[in-house]
XYZ file of C-alpha atoms in Angstrom:
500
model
C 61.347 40.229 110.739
C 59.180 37.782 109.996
C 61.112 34.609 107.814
C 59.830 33.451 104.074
C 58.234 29.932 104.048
C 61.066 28.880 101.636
C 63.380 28.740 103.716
C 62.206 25.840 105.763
C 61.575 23.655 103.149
C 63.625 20.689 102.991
C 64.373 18.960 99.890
C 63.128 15.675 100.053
C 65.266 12.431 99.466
C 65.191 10.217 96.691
C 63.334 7.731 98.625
C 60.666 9.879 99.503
C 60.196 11.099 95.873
C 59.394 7.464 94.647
C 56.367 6.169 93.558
C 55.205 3.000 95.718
C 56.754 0.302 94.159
C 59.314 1.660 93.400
C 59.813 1.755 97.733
C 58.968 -1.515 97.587
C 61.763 -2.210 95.665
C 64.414 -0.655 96.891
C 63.112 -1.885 100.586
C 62.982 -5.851 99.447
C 67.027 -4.542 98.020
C 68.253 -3.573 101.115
C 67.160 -6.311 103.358
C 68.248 -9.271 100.845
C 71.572 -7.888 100.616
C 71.974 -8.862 97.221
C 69.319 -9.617 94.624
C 67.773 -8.970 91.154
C 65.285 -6.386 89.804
C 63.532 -7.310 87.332
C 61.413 -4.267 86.195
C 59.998 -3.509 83.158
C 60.967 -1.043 80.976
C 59.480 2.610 81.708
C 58.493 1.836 85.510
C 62.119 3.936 86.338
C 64.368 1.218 87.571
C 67.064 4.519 87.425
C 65.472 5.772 90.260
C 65.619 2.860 91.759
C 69.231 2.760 91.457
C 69.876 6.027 92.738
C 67.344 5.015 95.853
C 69.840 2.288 96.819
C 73.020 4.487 96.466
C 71.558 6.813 98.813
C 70.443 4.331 101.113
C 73.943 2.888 100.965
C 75.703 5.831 101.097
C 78.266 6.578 104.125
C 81.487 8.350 104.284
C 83.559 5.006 103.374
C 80.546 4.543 100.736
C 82.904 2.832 97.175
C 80.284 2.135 94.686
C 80.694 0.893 91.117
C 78.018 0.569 88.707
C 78.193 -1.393 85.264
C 75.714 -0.466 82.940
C 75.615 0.882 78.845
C 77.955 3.309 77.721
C 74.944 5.064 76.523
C 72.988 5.250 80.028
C 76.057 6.138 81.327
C 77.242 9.088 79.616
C 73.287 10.792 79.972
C 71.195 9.776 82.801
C 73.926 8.189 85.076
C 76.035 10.816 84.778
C 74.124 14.109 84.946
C 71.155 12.728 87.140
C 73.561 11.212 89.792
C 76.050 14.436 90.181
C 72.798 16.525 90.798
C 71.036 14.269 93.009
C 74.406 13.629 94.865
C 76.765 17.208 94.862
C 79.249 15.682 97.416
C 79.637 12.005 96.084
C 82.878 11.711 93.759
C 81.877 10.223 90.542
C 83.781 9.697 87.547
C 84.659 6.853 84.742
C 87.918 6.520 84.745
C 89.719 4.071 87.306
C 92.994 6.144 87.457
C 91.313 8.732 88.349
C 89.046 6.642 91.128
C 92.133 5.796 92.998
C 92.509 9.636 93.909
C 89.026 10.799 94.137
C 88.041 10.651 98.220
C 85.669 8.579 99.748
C 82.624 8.717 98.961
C 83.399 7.956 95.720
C 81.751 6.466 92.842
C 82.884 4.415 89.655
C 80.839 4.654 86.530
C 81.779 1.508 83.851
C 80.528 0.253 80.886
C 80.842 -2.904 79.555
C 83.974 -2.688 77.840
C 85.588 -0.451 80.141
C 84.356 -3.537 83.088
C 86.484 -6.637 80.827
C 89.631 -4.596 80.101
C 90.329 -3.185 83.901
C 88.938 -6.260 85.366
C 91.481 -7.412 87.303
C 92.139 -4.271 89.090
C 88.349 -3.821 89.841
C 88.514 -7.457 91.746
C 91.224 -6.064 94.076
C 89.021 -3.622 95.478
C 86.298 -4.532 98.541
C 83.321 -2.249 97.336
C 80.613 -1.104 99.178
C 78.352 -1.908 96.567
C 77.983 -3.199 93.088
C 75.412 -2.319 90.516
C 74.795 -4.227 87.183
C 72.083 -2.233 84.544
C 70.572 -3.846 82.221
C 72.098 -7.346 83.428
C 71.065 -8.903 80.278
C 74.563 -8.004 78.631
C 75.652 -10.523 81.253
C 73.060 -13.383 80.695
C 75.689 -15.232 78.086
C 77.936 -17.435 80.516
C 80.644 -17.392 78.034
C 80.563 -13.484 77.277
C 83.801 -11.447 78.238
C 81.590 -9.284 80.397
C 79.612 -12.631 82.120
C 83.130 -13.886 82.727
C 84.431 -10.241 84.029
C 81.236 -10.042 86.917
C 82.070 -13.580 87.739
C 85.328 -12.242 89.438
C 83.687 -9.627 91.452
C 81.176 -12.006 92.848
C 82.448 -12.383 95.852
C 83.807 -8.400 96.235
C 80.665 -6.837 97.972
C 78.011 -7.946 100.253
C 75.679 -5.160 98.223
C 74.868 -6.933 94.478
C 72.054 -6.151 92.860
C 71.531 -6.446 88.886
C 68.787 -4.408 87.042
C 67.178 -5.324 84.211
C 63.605 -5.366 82.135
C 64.189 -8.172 79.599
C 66.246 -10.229 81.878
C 66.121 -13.532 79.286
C 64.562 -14.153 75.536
C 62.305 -16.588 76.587
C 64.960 -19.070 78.025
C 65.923 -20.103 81.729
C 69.130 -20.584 80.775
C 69.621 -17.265 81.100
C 69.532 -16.618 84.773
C 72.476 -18.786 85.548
C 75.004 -16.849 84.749
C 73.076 -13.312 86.275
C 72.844 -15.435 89.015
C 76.463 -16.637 89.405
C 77.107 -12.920 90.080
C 75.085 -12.190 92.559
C 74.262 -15.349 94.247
C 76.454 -18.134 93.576
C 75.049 -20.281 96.138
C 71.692 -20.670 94.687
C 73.245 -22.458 91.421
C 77.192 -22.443 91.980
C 79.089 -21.088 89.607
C 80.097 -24.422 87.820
C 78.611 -24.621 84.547
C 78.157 -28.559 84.381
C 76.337 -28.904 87.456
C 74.394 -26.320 86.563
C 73.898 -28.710 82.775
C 73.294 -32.043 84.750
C 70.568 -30.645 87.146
C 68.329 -28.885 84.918
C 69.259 -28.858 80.846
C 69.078 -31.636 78.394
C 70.956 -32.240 75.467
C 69.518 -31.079 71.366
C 71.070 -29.933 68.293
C 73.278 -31.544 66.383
C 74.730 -34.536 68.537
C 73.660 -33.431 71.089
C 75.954 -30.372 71.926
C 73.479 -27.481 72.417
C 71.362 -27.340 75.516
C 67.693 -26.788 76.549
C 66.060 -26.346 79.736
C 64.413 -29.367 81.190
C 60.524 -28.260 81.851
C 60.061 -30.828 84.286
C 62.242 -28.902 86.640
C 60.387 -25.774 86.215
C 58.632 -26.037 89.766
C 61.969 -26.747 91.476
C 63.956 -23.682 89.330
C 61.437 -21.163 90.238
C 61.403 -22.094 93.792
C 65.211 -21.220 94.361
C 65.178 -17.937 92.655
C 61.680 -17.046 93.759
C 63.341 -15.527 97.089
C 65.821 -13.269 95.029
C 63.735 -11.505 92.584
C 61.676 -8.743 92.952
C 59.186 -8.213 89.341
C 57.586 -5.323 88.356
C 55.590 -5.046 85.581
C 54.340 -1.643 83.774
C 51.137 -2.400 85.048
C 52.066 -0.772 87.997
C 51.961 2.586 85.988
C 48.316 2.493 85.822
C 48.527 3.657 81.974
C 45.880 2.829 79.336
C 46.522 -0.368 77.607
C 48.730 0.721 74.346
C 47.451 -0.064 70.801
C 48.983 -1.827 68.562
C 48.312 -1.427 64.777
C 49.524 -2.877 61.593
C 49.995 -1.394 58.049
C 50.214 -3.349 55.610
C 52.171 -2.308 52.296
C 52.117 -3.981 48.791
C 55.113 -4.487 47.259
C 55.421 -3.415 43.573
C 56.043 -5.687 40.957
C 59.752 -4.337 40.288
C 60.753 -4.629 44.301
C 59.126 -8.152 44.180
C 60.622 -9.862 41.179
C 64.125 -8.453 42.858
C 62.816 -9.550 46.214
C 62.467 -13.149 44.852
C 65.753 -13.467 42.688
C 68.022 -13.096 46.143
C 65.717 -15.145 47.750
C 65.932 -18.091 45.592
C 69.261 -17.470 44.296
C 70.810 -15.297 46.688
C 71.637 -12.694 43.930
C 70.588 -8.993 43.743
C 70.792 -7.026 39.727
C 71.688 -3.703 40.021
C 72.713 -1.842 36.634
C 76.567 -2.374 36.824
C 76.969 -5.497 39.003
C 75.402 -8.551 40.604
C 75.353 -8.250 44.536
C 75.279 -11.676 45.934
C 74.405 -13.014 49.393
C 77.380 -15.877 50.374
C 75.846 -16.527 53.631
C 71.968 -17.458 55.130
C 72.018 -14.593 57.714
C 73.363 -12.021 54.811
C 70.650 -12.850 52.602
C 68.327 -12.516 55.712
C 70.042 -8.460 55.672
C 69.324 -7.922 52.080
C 66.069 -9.205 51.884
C 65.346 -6.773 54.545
C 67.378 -4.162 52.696
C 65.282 -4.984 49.703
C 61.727 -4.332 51.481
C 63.139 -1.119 52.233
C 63.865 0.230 48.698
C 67.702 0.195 48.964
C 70.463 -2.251 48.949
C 74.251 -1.902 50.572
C 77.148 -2.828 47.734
C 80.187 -4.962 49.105
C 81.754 -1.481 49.620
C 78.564 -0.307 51.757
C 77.597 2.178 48.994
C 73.731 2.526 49.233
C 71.501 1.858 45.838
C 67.857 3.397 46.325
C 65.575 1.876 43.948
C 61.941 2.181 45.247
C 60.314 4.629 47.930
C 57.227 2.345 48.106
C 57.677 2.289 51.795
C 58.285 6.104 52.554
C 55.134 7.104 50.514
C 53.134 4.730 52.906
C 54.858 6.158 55.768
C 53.749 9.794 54.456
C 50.315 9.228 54.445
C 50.370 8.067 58.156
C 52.252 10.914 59.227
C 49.830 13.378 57.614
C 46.903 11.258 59.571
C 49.132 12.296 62.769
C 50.620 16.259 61.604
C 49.319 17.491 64.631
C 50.802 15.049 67.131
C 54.465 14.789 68.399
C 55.628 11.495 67.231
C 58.461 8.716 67.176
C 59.987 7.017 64.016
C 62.016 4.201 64.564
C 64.626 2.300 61.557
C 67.280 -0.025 61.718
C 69.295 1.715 58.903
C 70.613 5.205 58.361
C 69.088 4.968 54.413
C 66.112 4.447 55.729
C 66.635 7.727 58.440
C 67.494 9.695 55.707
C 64.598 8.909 53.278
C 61.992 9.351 56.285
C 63.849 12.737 57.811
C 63.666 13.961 53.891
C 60.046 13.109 53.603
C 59.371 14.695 57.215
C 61.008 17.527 56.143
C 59.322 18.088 52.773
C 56.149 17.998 54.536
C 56.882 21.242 56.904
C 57.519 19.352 60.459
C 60.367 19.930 62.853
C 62.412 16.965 63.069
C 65.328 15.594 65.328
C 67.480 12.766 64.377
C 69.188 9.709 66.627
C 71.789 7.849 65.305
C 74.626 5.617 66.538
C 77.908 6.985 67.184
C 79.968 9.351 69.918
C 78.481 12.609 68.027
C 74.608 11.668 68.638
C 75.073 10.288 72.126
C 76.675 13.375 73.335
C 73.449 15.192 71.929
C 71.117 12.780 73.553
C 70.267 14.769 76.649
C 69.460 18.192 74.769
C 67.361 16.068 72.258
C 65.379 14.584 74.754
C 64.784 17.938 76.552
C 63.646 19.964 73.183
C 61.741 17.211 72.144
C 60.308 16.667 75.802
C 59.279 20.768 75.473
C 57.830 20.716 72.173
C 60.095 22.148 70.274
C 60.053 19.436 67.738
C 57.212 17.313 65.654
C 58.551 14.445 65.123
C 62.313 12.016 66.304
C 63.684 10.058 64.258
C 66.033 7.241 66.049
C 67.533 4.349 65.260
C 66.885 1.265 67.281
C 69.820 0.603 69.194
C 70.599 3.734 70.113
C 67.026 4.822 71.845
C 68.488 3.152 74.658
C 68.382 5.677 77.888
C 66.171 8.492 76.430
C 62.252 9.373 77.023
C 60.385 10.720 74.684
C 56.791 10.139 76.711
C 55.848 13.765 75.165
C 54.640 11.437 72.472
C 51.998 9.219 72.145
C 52.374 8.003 68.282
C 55.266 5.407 67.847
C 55.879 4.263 64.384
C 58.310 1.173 63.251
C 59.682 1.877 59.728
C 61.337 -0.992 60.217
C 62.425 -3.521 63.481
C 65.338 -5.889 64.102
C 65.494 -9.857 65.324
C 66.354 -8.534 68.692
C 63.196 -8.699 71.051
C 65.431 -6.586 74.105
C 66.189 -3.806 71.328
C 62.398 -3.820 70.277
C 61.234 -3.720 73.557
C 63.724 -1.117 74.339
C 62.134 0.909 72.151
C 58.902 0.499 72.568
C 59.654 1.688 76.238
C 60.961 5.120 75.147
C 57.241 6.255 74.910
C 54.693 3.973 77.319
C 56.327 4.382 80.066
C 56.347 6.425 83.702
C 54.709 10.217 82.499
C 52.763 9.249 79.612
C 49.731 11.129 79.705
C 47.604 9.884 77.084
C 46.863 6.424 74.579
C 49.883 5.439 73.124
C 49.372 3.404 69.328
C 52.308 1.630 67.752
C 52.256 1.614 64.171
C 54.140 -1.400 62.567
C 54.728 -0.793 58.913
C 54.818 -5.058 56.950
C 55.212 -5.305 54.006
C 53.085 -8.349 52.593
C 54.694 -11.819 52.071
C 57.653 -10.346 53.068
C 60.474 -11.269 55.855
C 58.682 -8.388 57.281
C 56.207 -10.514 58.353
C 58.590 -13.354 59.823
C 60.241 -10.833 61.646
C 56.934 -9.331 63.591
C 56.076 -12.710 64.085
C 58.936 -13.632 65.848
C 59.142 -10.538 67.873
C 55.343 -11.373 68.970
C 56.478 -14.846 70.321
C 59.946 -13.797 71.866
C 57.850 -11.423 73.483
C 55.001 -13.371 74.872
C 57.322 -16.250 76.433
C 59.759 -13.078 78.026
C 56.344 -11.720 79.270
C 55.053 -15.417 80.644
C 58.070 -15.880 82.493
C 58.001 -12.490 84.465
C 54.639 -13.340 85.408
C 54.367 -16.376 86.413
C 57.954 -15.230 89.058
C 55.754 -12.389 90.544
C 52.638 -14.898 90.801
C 55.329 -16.904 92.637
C 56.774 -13.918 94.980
C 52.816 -13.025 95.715
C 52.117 -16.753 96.844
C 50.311 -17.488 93.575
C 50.819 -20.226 91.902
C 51.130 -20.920 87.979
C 51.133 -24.779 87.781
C 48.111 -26.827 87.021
C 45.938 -28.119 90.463
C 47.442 -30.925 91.737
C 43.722 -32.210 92.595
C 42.765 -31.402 88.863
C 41.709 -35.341 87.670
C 44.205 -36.135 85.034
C 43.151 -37.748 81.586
C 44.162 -41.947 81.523
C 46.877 -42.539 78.452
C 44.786 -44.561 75.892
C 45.102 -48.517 76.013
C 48.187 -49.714 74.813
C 47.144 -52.445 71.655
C 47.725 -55.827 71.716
C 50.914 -56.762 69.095
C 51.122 -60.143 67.677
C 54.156 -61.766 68.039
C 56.493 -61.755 66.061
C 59.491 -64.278 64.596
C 61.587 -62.201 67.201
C 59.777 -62.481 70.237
C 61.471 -65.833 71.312
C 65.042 -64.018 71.078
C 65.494 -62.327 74.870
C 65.620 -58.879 74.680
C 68.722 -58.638 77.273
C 70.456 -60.644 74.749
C 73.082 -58.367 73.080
C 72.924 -57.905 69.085
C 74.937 -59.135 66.741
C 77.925 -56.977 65.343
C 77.968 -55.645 61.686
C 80.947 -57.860 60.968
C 79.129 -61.111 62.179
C 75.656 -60.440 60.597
C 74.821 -62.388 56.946
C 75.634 -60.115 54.199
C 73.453 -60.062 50.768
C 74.885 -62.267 47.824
């Protein structure tokens, strides 16, 4: 009897399923032993990931992978017990030290600082940091957790697509992880070399740009970039609508900006801090306000009625809402609703992230119109069915906004995708795009001018360029002074004449 064709048909491995450079990363992983991946969002560093645990993987094989509790609890842990039925994963360490080898330890953050000291016992086969950015504050708990495992596996890698917000700074302390001989993993040697002093008396830090040249040339040889362009999508669009604020919502808008005080009918809200008036001026372009008791006063739907009339100019598309507050959820999954579309909702909190996965896949199948999320907690979810991604409102955080952004251009998007920022005018709306667009552009500069550098480009002005002469210096005429020697030390306050 002749056999079916099916039945010869391997499987192929995870390797073999990835797209090019994604090879080409895990390949340049494996041979430097330990190293960073810097990839942006939506080009599936996940994959990636699971490339180098299979490529690892042996019968003594004792992984542990940091990463977001989110991430973890969806696409770590369903993806990797699927791709890998006979490696032991779980996320608690109690139950790690029973589970036989292979075995694999999933930790978030949190988990990472409170069992740290029994995690730096342990010899590991290899150690995984997602989204490494959580770790790019030298004085963070987790930072100061990793620090003790970096010398606990010859396997380190750290993942991440907004690695820094624009500042170099930020890849010392990734770096003390995972290679703590490039820099060393003492902080003032790290300040003398390449920061200068700023701020008040001098006690912040910023990066000397003068040692630019010298700082990419160490880390050029442990980085691997990869930017979306890789995905060979069509350039997104990016659009803005602008809203007018009515007279009402402004003259409220300006009394807690000038006087940090809000009227509502029963009370005065006040803002006793800079960064809390920042919040309610934000609140207050939204239509609502939060109480000291975080009761929520609606009084305007300017913004929703704008939002309507771009949703109706998009009924027949799937599309993506994001908002920073649940008020605002609410008022756009109302008006969503009033209009006749099927909508799904993402918020913070245990009870949405253990719905994440079936929202994705209903959403992903067309079985709703339009997802609502908030921004933080898009984190780990695609929603590439989509093509339309409006902001009812953003955040300060550039990795959040990027974040988002990723959950629809990225790997599997099929057709143009337009962002729709809603601003409303002369507004902190407008500071906060603004901000956003230059957070983003220096994040985006400094991830490509590294690849230029790993490709044997180079970023840096010709050497051979002629350079412009400094303009004369003038000619002062002396002065009374110009007899005294300037070596000559000056007089103390007590010894100088003093005024009659």
């Amino acid at each position: 009897m002749r056999r079916s064709s099916t039945a010869n048909v391997r499987r192929k491995s995870i390797y073999e399923r990835l797209d090019w450079f994604q090879k080409e990363a895990v390949d340049f992983a494996i041979h430097k032993g330990s190293c960073a991946l810097y990839m942006e969002q939506g080009t599936g560093k996940t994959w990636v990931s699971f490339g180098l645990v299979e490529k690892l993987l042996s019968d003594d094989f004792e992984g542990l992978v940091v990463g977001l509790l989110n991430n973890l609890e969806t696409t770590w842990w369903d993806q990797i017990q699927r791709e890998f039925p006979h490696l032991n994963v779980t996320r608690d360490w109690e139950e790690y030290k029973k589970l036989p080898k292979p075995k694999l330890l999933l930790c978030h953050y949190e988990y990472l600082v409170k069992h740290i000291k029994k995690l730096a016992r342990r010899k590991w086969t290899m150690i995984l940091v997602d989204e490494s950015q959580r770790i790019k504050n030298r004085a963070s708990n987790a930072s100061r957790a990793m620090r003790q495992l970096r010398y606990q596996s010859e396997h380190k890698y750290v993942l991440s697509g907004t690695p820094d917000d624009g500042d170099p700074i930020h890849y010392w302390a990734q770096f003390r992880f995972f290679a703590p001989e490039v820099f060393g993993d003492v902080w003032s040697d790290f300040d003398s070399d390449y920061l200068l002093p700023t701020g008040y008396m001098g006690y912040k830090r910023k990066f000397d740009t003068r040692k630019k040249k010298r700082f990419d040339k160490l880390i050029q040889p442990w980085i691997k970039v990869v930017g979306n362009e890789v995905l060979s999508l069509k350039p997104p669009r990016h659009v803005r609508v602008m809203i007018e604020m009515p007279e009402h919502v402004r003259q409220r808008y300006e009394l807690m900006e000038q006087h940090l005080v809000f009227q509502l009918k029963e009370e005065i809200l006040a803002a006793q801090l800079p960064i809390t008036k920042t919040v309610k001026l934000q609140q207050i372009v939204s239509g609502f306000i939060y109480d000291e008791d975080h009761n929520t006063h609606r009084f305007s739907s300017f913004r929703t009625r704008r939002l309507r009339a771009l949703v109706e100019r998009h009924r027949n598309e799937q599309m993506v809402i994001f908002c920073k507050y649940v008020p605002e959820m609410e008022d756009v999954e109302r008006t969503c609703r009033k209009m006749g579309l099927r909508v799904a909702v993402l918020r913070g909190g245990r009870k949405h992230k253990k719905i994440k996965p079936q929202l994705q896949r209903d959403f992903q199948a067309g079985l709703y119109d339009v997802a609502i999320v908030q921004l933080k907690s898009g984190v780990g979810i695609d929603l590439y069915s989509a093509s339309i991604a409006i902001f009812y409102s953003t955040g300060h955080s550039s990795i959040d906004f990027q974040q988002a952004k990723a959950r629809v251009y990225r790997r599997g998007q099929q057709g143009e995708v337009v962002y729709y920022y809603l601003v409303v005018k002369n507004s902190i709306d407008e500071d906060i795009q603004l901000a956003l667009k230059e957070k983003r552009s220096v994040s985006k500069s400094i991830l490509t001018r590294l690849k230029a550098r790993l490709t044997g480009e180079t970023s840096w002005p010709n050497p051979r360029r002629k350079k412009l002469l400094p303009p004369p210096k003038r000619h002062r005429p002396p002065t009374s002074r110009s007899s005294v020697s300037r070596s000559s030390p000056k007089r103390s306050a007590s010894s100088r004449p003093r005024s009659a």
